[in-house]
DNA sequence: GTGGTCTAGACCACT
DNA sequence: GTGGTCTAGACCACG
């Protein structure tokens, strides 16, 4: 478990998202035990306080639960996880579409751009760039 | 020109993006004069130094040119603007697709989600939620 | 660490150069911790924001790295430092030779002027003036 | 007469130096008439006030003389011009040698670097880079 | 304690 | 009037 950190975002937020994605994608299952703060801190070369803060927030969002003396566990409520997944996907979607529209892309362009990108990625994994992004689609 | 500020991101970055979007979308044309620092500061109710910082960065990115004592201007190089548009769109695209994949969505799901969202938005502008985001597509 | 400031150049640029010189000359080694902004500001009797600005630029040039909450460090990439040294020396060299040529000096004159200056400086450190600079070498 | 301007230095100073170099190098001879402010301003695409300021300073330095109603002329005092040449060359020399020393170069290195640069420039005008600037000369 | 950001207000050089 | 710089002082997030 190692992340490349982006300096513009707090580390604890990046770890939070990382863990949430692991849960949502099924890599961490509901009820799974989460490694201890010390363990994670050592693994990720990060101050334990930062990990602590991460879980403090995840607990507030009810994504993880603390069982006193036993450790921390992924919430066992499947509905909660579904909710998180929906929320994260919705955020991504809105951010993307809204962003593209602000750049001057029209809805049909957005769809074809996504199609192309996905297609390119499916075939080879090298030429995701290029294609519809040429930007000549502002005029319509 | 008024922006709603998001507390998680520095103001100067938000203004930067705002201006870049205006340029890329054609609202600000190459060679256009940009209002003075003081003017913008007054308009946006923000400290002039913050605006100054904004343009300092935009200049580093060659989005904007300063003519001493005269004011600031949108770069007259159309190619630069195209490049920025491409870059911003590419970032949005990658962030979206990569994020969705990490959430466990598959490429074909991603495409249909985008299609639906765009369609929903085109018809009415109220019911973008719902649809494919239900998350039952993790199993594949 | 105290600098005499030249009024024609922004302080932050002068400090930048000062630090770059310390690094390039080996006084500051790759990986070394750099004193905190507040510390330097106190030492140099300068506003912390000005120091901050200095490092903001040095970081852009990848001369310095920030570790969040820990402090700033000289880049650990030796190659980067070599590159900076080369660049700074090249700039000095070009500026000098180009300048002398524009003043009408010929290449062989330039070499002998440098030789003399260096020789004079090596013997005593008082009579660098005089010698070849008499300017009778315009006619050629 | 067109200069590429460096944003860090006031334009009027850059023009000043430009003119001084023309005089010192013999391109402008003592007693030569200097084009009018309007003329120069138009030629160089610069605000006439800036040109005005330039000559105001040059006059203070007694490099040019104003003859009322007739125009501006290069000073006819040859000794003055010699003095300027010496001063400018001395400045360049000192700035160069001092700078190189601060970068960790030793006197003998400085001489050979200049020799090489001049030699390279004399032969072809393409490969001035490289050579002694490799910087391995800090250890001695 | 560290850097990052923002505000407020001032001065300066340039056009 | 324009941008550039600097000061003073404050608050915040991070580790």
XYZ file of C-alpha atoms (C1' of nucleotides) in Angstrom:
590
model
C 0.000 0.000 0.000
C 1.928 2.996 -1.244
C 0.524 6.195 -2.688
C 2.142 8.935 -4.638
C 1.207 12.090 -2.825
C 0.027 15.245 -4.453
C 1.381 18.249 -2.625
C -1.757 20.293 -3.080
C -3.982 18.003 -1.070
C -3.547 17.083 2.589
C -2.032 13.652 2.978
C -4.753 12.464 5.314
C -7.377 13.230 2.690
C -5.457 11.310 0.076
C -5.218 8.312 2.356
C -8.899 8.599 3.166
C -9.809 8.449 -0.478
C -7.413 5.639 -1.039
C -9.047 3.555 1.650
C -12.534 4.450 0.561
C -11.713 3.329 -2.962
C -10.351 0.060 -1.664
C -13.569 -0.542 0.208
C -15.863 0.516 -2.590
C -14.035 -1.537 -5.171
C -14.267 -4.614 -2.979
C -10.588 -4.864 -2.185
C -11.502 -4.325 1.432
C -14.666 -6.194 2.344
C -17.253 -5.132 4.923
C -16.155 -6.320 8.325
C -12.503 -6.680 7.346
C -9.957 -5.735 9.955
C -7.863 -2.707 9.143
C -4.140 -2.729 9.960
C -3.133 -0.764 13.033
C -2.158 2.863 12.906
C 1.435 2.031 13.758
C 1.605 -0.576 11.056
C 0.221 1.671 8.372
C 2.384 4.559 9.458
C 5.493 2.441 9.153
C 4.434 1.017 5.809
C 3.626 4.349 4.265
C 6.485 6.240 5.883
C 4.093 8.689 7.382
C 3.592 10.293 10.726
C 1.239 8.170 12.857
C -0.700 11.292 13.733
C -1.620 11.634 10.092
C -2.967 8.100 9.945
C -4.817 8.721 13.160
C -6.435 11.753 11.653
C -7.385 9.748 8.586
C -9.335 7.226 10.617
C -10.846 9.865 12.785
C -12.423 11.291 9.662
C -13.356 7.906 8.227
C -15.115 7.141 11.452
C -17.039 10.376 11.280
C -18.200 9.273 7.855
C -19.079 5.860 9.322
C -16.859 4.094 6.825
C -14.869 2.366 9.519
C -15.798 1.341 13.039
C -13.570 1.105 16.069
C -14.026 -1.859 18.395
C -12.320 -0.952 21.628
C -9.346 -3.115 22.287
C -9.832 -5.069 19.087
C -8.962 -2.640 16.366
C -10.622 -0.927 13.482
C -12.942 -2.605 10.994
C -14.575 -1.723 7.716
C -18.202 -0.941 8.396
C -20.317 -4.045 7.969
C -23.275 -2.115 6.604
C -23.375 -2.858 2.907
C -25.869 -0.076 2.332
C -23.402 2.419 3.689
C -20.801 1.246 1.237
C -23.225 1.456 -1.657
C -24.050 4.974 -0.600
C -20.394 5.921 -0.580
C -19.882 4.416 -3.979
C -22.804 6.331 -5.402
C -21.627 9.530 -3.849
C -18.065 9.206 -5.075
C -19.152 8.242 -8.564
C -21.642 11.080 -8.674
C -18.967 13.534 -7.610
C -16.586 12.310 -10.268
C -19.254 12.429 -12.911
C -20.467 15.894 -12.076
C -16.973 17.274 -11.774
C -16.065 15.852 -15.148
C -19.108 16.926 -17.094
C -19.301 20.314 -15.494
C -15.602 20.846 -16.113
C -15.799 19.841 -19.743
C -18.755 22.116 -20.310
C -16.876 25.009 -18.822
C -14.055 24.308 -21.241
C -16.530 24.761 -24.064
C -17.229 21.155 -24.938
C -20.744 20.200 -25.856
C -22.570 17.200 -24.513
C -22.228 15.080 -27.615
C -18.503 15.864 -27.726
C -18.130 14.777 -24.145
C -19.723 11.436 -24.842
C -17.551 10.730 -27.862
C -14.423 11.772 -26.040
C -15.156 9.333 -23.266
C -15.961 6.608 -25.774
C -12.686 7.132 -27.566
C -10.628 7.249 -24.435
C -12.153 4.053 -23.154
C -11.760 2.334 -26.494
C -8.140 3.360 -26.807
C -7.452 2.158 -23.298
C -9.107 -1.159 -23.896
C -7.068 -1.956 -26.981
C -3.600 -0.833 -26.008
C -2.689 1.078 -22.889
C -0.351 3.543 -24.524
C -2.251 5.928 -26.746
C -4.970 7.381 -24.521
C -3.936 10.867 -25.584
C -4.979 12.538 -28.800
C -8.268 11.958 -30.500
C -11.255 14.141 -29.805
C -9.459 16.486 -27.475
C -8.326 18.682 -30.323
C -10.738 21.303 -29.219
C -12.154 22.343 -32.582
C -15.585 21.664 -31.169
C -16.195 25.009 -29.543
C -17.885 26.666 -32.460
C -21.226 24.855 -32.710
C -17.123 38.253 -12.614
C -17.872 36.691 -9.264
C -16.881 33.247 -8.065
C -18.126 31.152 -5.239
C -15.087 30.059 -3.371
C -14.448 26.564 -2.173
C -12.641 26.568 1.116
C -10.494 23.558 0.345
C -8.603 25.181 -2.477
C -6.560 28.370 -2.234
C -8.429 31.328 -3.620
C -5.659 32.245 -6.010
C -5.861 28.786 -7.581
C -9.590 29.058 -7.983
C -9.270 32.403 -9.690
C -6.528 30.970 -11.886
C -8.769 28.181 -13.050
C -11.621 30.553 -13.506
C -9.596 32.756 -15.798
C -8.106 29.855 -17.684
C -11.605 28.570 -18.315
C -12.692 31.955 -19.585
C -9.797 32.009 -21.985
C -10.157 28.452 -23.143
C -13.874 28.765 -23.686
C -13.376 31.864 -25.778
C -14.897 34.318 -23.340
C -11.520 36.002 -23.141
C -9.861 36.242 -26.533
C -6.116 36.144 -27.250
C -4.684 39.614 -26.888
C -7.570 40.884 -24.776
C -6.684 43.242 -21.996
C -7.294 41.897 -18.551
C -8.757 44.203 -15.919
C -6.206 45.627 -13.521
C -5.291 43.928 -10.314
C -6.940 46.630 -8.287
C -10.079 46.490 -10.363
C -10.477 42.754 -10.041
C -9.682 42.907 -6.353
C -12.465 45.405 -5.812
C -14.915 43.463 -7.959
C -14.257 40.150 -6.294
C -13.879 41.591 -2.831
C -10.472 40.086 -2.526
C -7.130 41.443 -1.478
C -5.096 42.782 -4.406
C -2.127 40.690 -3.334
C -4.137 37.553 -3.850
C -5.027 38.624 -7.360
C -1.419 39.512 -7.925
C -0.434 36.037 -6.884
C -2.972 34.631 -9.304
C -1.448 36.430 -12.243
C 2.062 35.688 -11.136
C 1.218 32.027 -11.619
C -0.708 32.552 -14.830
C 2.265 34.372 -16.228
C 4.540 31.514 -15.320
C 2.213 29.294 -17.321
C 2.397 31.780 -20.180
C -1.335 32.200 -20.199
C -0.986 35.894 -19.631
C 1.552 38.534 -20.598
C 2.461 41.676 -18.743
C 3.226 44.878 -20.569
C 5.012 47.105 -18.131
C 2.979 50.015 -16.953
C 0.239 49.177 -19.402
C -1.461 46.155 -17.948
C -1.913 42.464 -18.515
C -3.063 40.721 -21.642
C -4.224 37.268 -22.613
C -1.398 35.592 -24.478
C -1.734 36.206 -28.152
C -0.455 32.761 -29.052
C -3.477 30.767 -30.044
C -1.453 27.573 -29.981
C -0.716 28.080 -26.304
C -4.409 28.376 -25.601
C -5.193 25.225 -27.534
C -2.503 23.467 -25.550
C -4.053 24.588 -22.301
C -7.480 23.459 -23.399
C -6.148 20.064 -24.337
C -4.271 19.763 -21.109
C -7.210 20.749 -18.948
C -9.563 18.424 -20.806
C -7.063 15.601 -20.638
C -6.705 16.069 -16.920
C -10.449 16.017 -16.381
C -10.831 12.964 -18.546
C -8.067 10.998 -16.916
C -9.164 11.918 -13.441
C -12.695 10.824 -14.213
C -11.953 7.536 -15.926
C -9.219 6.567 -13.554
C -11.425 7.428 -10.587
C -14.350 5.436 -11.908
C -12.151 2.447 -12.570
C -10.837 2.565 -9.049
C -14.411 2.557 -7.828
C -14.874 -0.711 -9.656
C -16.707 0.510 -12.737
C -15.896 -1.123 -16.021
C -15.236 0.773 -19.230
C -18.593 0.030 -20.797
C -20.349 1.118 -17.611
C -18.469 4.371 -17.620
C -19.557 5.169 -21.140
C -23.203 4.443 -20.460
C -23.155 6.450 -17.258
C -21.833 9.455 -19.123
C -24.381 8.983 -21.889
C -27.221 8.856 -19.412
C -26.034 11.830 -17.452
C -25.699 13.917 -20.576
C -29.055 12.803 -21.879
C -30.774 13.562 -18.604
C -29.189 16.969 -18.512
C -30.194 17.749 -22.052
C -33.869 16.991 -21.457
C -34.500 18.578 -18.120
C -31.863 19.946 -15.822
C -33.198 18.466 -12.620
C -32.902 14.682 -12.632
C -29.262 13.976 -13.385
C -29.086 11.672 -10.407
C -30.162 8.073 -10.481
C -29.683 5.813 -13.440
C -26.545 3.745 -13.869
C -24.932 4.920 -10.686
C -26.761 2.313 -8.646
C -23.541 0.434 -8.311
C -24.754 -3.073 -9.045
C -22.077 -3.291 -11.674
C -19.211 -4.214 -9.429
C -19.580 -7.926 -9.837
C -18.243 -8.325 -13.386
C 24.150 34.343 6.946
C 23.876 38.030 6.216
C 23.729 39.669 2.820
C 24.278 43.211 1.758
C 21.323 44.095 -0.360
C 21.492 45.887 -3.640
C 18.571 48.189 -4.071
C 18.185 47.563 -7.779
C 17.286 43.917 -7.438
C 14.356 42.516 -5.453
C 15.484 41.131 -2.129
C 13.912 37.760 -2.764
C 15.978 37.375 -5.924
C 19.146 38.275 -4.104
C 18.466 35.720 -1.419
C 17.649 33.168 -4.093
C 20.984 33.699 -5.746
C 22.718 33.660 -2.427
C 21.284 30.285 -1.566
C 21.893 28.869 -4.993
C 25.497 29.900 -4.699
C 25.780 28.241 -1.308
C 24.427 25.042 -2.766
C 26.469 25.116 -5.916
C 29.680 25.884 -4.070
C 29.080 22.989 -1.725
C 28.415 25.027 1.381
C 24.942 23.546 1.457
C 24.980 19.848 0.611
C 22.228 17.901 -1.187
C 19.669 16.769 1.343
C 20.658 19.328 3.946
C 17.865 20.833 5.960
C 17.331 24.506 5.349
C 16.583 26.745 8.317
C 12.921 27.576 8.726
C 11.364 30.595 7.131
C 10.890 32.242 10.471
C 14.445 31.548 11.499
C 15.951 32.996 8.358
C 13.627 35.967 8.509
C 14.815 36.761 12.009
C 18.463 36.243 11.130
C 18.371 38.386 8.034
C 16.042 40.976 9.515
C 13.611 40.432 6.710
C 9.915 39.815 6.575
C 9.028 36.115 6.592
C 6.854 36.581 3.537
C 9.843 37.693 1.554
C 11.736 34.573 2.548
C 8.675 32.550 1.713
C 8.639 34.069 -1.711
C 12.298 33.200 -2.122
C 11.688 29.537 -1.453
C 8.558 29.473 -3.530
C 10.758 30.344 -6.489
C 13.576 28.020 -5.504
C 11.091 25.218 -5.307
C 9.833 26.012 -8.772
C 13.391 25.649 -9.944
C 13.617 22.341 -8.081
C 16.571 23.546 -6.083
C 14.722 22.929 -2.875
C 12.108 20.427 -1.729
C 9.426 20.899 0.874
C 8.454 18.115 3.197
C 5.096 19.032 4.624
C 5.240 20.029 8.238
C 8.880 19.048 8.446
C 10.729 21.773 6.660
C 12.673 22.445 3.500
C 15.622 20.552 2.159
C 18.232 21.048 -0.524
C 17.289 18.822 -3.437
C 18.980 15.486 -3.100
C 19.532 15.172 -6.830
C 23.165 15.928 -7.405
C 22.602 16.135 -11.131
C 20.181 19.009 -10.633
C 22.812 20.881 -8.697
C 25.416 20.297 -11.369
C 22.929 21.574 -13.925
C 22.377 24.719 -11.924
C 26.074 25.287 -11.564
C 26.573 24.912 -15.272
C 23.688 27.193 -16.028
C 24.835 29.915 -13.677
C 28.398 29.731 -14.945
C 27.221 29.740 -18.529
C 25.124 32.807 -17.899
C 28.003 34.660 -16.292
C 30.326 33.664 -19.092
C 27.978 34.654 -21.874
C 27.041 37.915 -20.248
C 30.698 38.786 -19.825
C 31.946 37.849 -23.262
C 28.960 39.234 -25.073
C 29.218 42.452 -23.089
C 32.901 42.855 -23.779
C 32.399 42.249 -27.459
C 29.712 44.882 -27.577
C 32.164 47.284 -25.969
C 34.463 46.662 -28.894
C 36.921 44.264 -27.304
C 38.243 41.459 -29.423
C 38.450 37.880 -28.289
C 42.202 37.863 -27.685
C 41.872 41.085 -25.662
C 39.191 39.541 -23.519
C 41.374 36.582 -22.680
C 44.364 38.685 -21.739
C 42.216 41.018 -19.628
C 40.918 38.079 -17.652
C 44.400 36.647 -17.263
C 45.711 39.917 -15.945
C 42.838 40.479 -13.573
C 43.202 37.020 -12.139
C 46.952 37.348 -11.841
C 46.697 40.693 -10.125
C 44.160 39.313 -7.720
C 46.273 36.315 -6.918
C 49.316 38.376 -5.979
C 47.813 41.176 -3.970
C 44.138 41.878 -3.623
C 44.319 45.627 -4.098
C 45.360 46.523 -7.631
C 42.926 44.701 -9.881
C 42.293 47.896 -11.786
C 44.459 49.176 -14.570
C 46.171 46.969 -17.100
C 44.475 45.982 -20.312
C 41.312 47.915 -19.680
C 42.837 51.083 -21.111
C 40.693 50.678 -24.131
C 43.225 51.321 -26.840
C 42.087 48.095 -28.420
C 39.103 49.452 -30.259
C 40.867 50.164 -33.463
C 41.456 46.622 -34.748
C 17.662 49.609 -33.709
C 15.553 47.107 -31.871
C 16.252 45.514 -28.511
C 14.809 42.488 -26.890
C 13.716 43.635 -23.486
C 14.334 41.803 -20.278
C 11.421 42.170 -17.947
C 13.539 42.375 -14.838
C 15.283 45.558 -15.809
C 13.662 48.929 -16.496
C 13.386 49.600 -20.189
C 15.040 52.981 -19.944
C 18.106 51.397 -18.366
C 18.293 48.845 -21.129
C 18.122 51.538 -23.762
C 20.731 53.541 -21.886
C 23.120 50.648 -21.952
C 22.337 49.986 -25.543
C 23.250 53.512 -26.525
C 26.322 53.592 -24.334
C 27.541 50.416 -25.978
C 26.981 51.907 -29.400
C 29.051 54.905 -28.438
C 31.804 52.986 -26.744
C 32.124 50.518 -29.584
C 32.426 53.338 -32.075
C 29.113 52.755 -33.785
C 28.092 56.193 -32.625
C 30.973 58.640 -32.915
C 31.610 61.628 -30.641
C 29.637 64.563 -31.903
C 27.159 62.437 -33.864
C 23.577 63.609 -33.842
C 21.150 61.357 -32.064
C 17.696 60.736 -33.558
C 14.855 62.605 -31.951
C 12.853 61.230 -29.088
C 9.784 60.878 -31.272
C 11.734 59.071 -33.934
C 13.283 56.601 -31.545
C 10.009 56.049 -29.753
C 8.292 55.180 -32.992
C 11.130 52.942 -34.125
C 11.324 51.013 -30.898
C 7.583 50.926 -30.236
C 8.081 52.528 -26.887
C 6.478 55.312 -24.961
C 8.235 58.616 -25.734
C 8.396 59.335 -22.024
C 10.626 56.338 -21.606
C 13.023 57.575 -24.269
C 12.922 60.975 -22.668
C 13.874 59.451 -19.354
C 16.710 57.558 -21.021
C 18.309 60.728 -22.344
C 17.705 62.562 -19.138
C 19.892 59.967 -17.445
C 22.461 59.887 -20.226
C 22.777 63.594 -19.914
C 23.343 63.360 -16.208
C 26.181 60.988 -16.998
C 27.450 63.469 -19.602
C 27.294 60.880 -22.329
C 25.056 62.991 -24.508
C 24.639 66.737 -24.744
C 21.534 68.670 -25.648
C 21.874 71.646 -27.953
C 18.725 73.676 -27.567
C 16.714 73.732 -30.699
C 19.206 71.564 -32.554
C 18.851 68.182 -30.955
C 20.921 65.781 -28.937
C 24.514 64.835 -29.679
C 27.016 62.290 -28.465
C 29.474 64.028 -26.176
C 32.492 65.204 -28.123
C 34.868 64.578 -25.247
C 36.814 61.481 -26.156
C 38.175 61.161 -22.643
C 34.656 60.863 -21.307
C 33.967 58.023 -23.658
C 37.162 56.246 -22.687
C 36.161 56.593 -19.061
C 32.803 55.046 -19.753
C 34.369 52.196 -21.630
C 36.753 51.492 -18.790
C 33.978 51.626 -16.272
C 31.684 49.317 -18.184
C 34.445 46.839 -18.896
C 35.581 46.911 -15.288
C 32.055 46.236 -14.124
C 31.661 43.311 -16.477
C 35.003 41.894 -15.469
C 34.429 42.177 -11.768
C 30.928 40.811 -11.963
C 32.150 37.841 -13.958
C 35.176 36.924 -11.879
C 33.446 37.505 -8.589
C 30.479 35.459 -9.731
C 32.591 32.565 -10.903
C 34.519 32.534 -7.661
C 31.302 32.390 -5.710
C 30.282 29.392 -7.780
C 33.427 27.646 -6.576
C 35.631 28.097 -9.615
C 39.265 28.807 -9.072
C 41.231 31.472 -10.862
C 43.038 29.147 -13.217
C 39.730 27.478 -14.097
C 38.215 30.836 -14.896
C 40.982 31.672 -17.293
C 40.769 28.388 -19.128
C 36.996 28.587 -19.353
C 37.237 31.980 -20.992
C 39.935 30.752 -23.327
C 37.834 27.821 -24.404
C 34.697 29.830 -24.878
C 36.487 32.380 -26.984
C 38.241 29.703 -29.016
C 35.022 27.822 -29.637
C 33.302 31.010 -30.687
C 36.088 31.960 -33.032
C 36.025 28.660 -34.884
C 32.362 27.937 -35.242
C 29.546 29.790 -33.590
C 27.540 26.784 -32.538
C 29.288 24.841 -29.797
C 30.044 27.439 -27.111
C 28.491 25.180 -24.505
C 30.249 22.259 -22.886
C 33.920 22.178 -22.139
C 35.272 23.429 -18.862
C 31.928 24.222 -17.367
C 31.491 20.697 -16.133
C 32.095 21.874 -12.636
C 34.368 19.102 -11.418
C 36.776 21.789 -10.364
C 35.357 22.542 -6.962
C 37.427 20.116 -4.983
C 40.923 21.621 -5.211
C 7.059 24.164 14.944
C 6.558 23.927 9.837
C 5.089 25.918 5.543
C 0.835 28.024 2.980
C -2.360 31.498 2.450
C -4.617 35.773 3.041
C -5.329 40.577 4.434
C -4.108 45.376 4.882
C -1.563 48.863 3.602
C 2.443 51.008 1.845
C 6.106 52.447 -1.465
C 8.286 52.271 -5.869
C 9.412 52.225 -10.768
C 7.469 52.294 -15.220
C 4.441 54.125 -18.968
C -2.867 54.282 -13.359
C -0.157 49.901 -13.933
C 2.225 46.017 -11.939
C 6.110 44.628 -8.478
C 7.764 44.357 -4.041
C 7.883 44.534 0.824
C 6.174 44.726 5.571
C 3.279 43.423 9.383
C 0.485 40.434 11.273
C -2.799 36.856 11.293
C -4.934 32.212 10.694
C -4.797 27.505 9.217
C -3.570 22.768 8.091
C -0.048 19.520 8.608
C 3.123 16.396 11.063
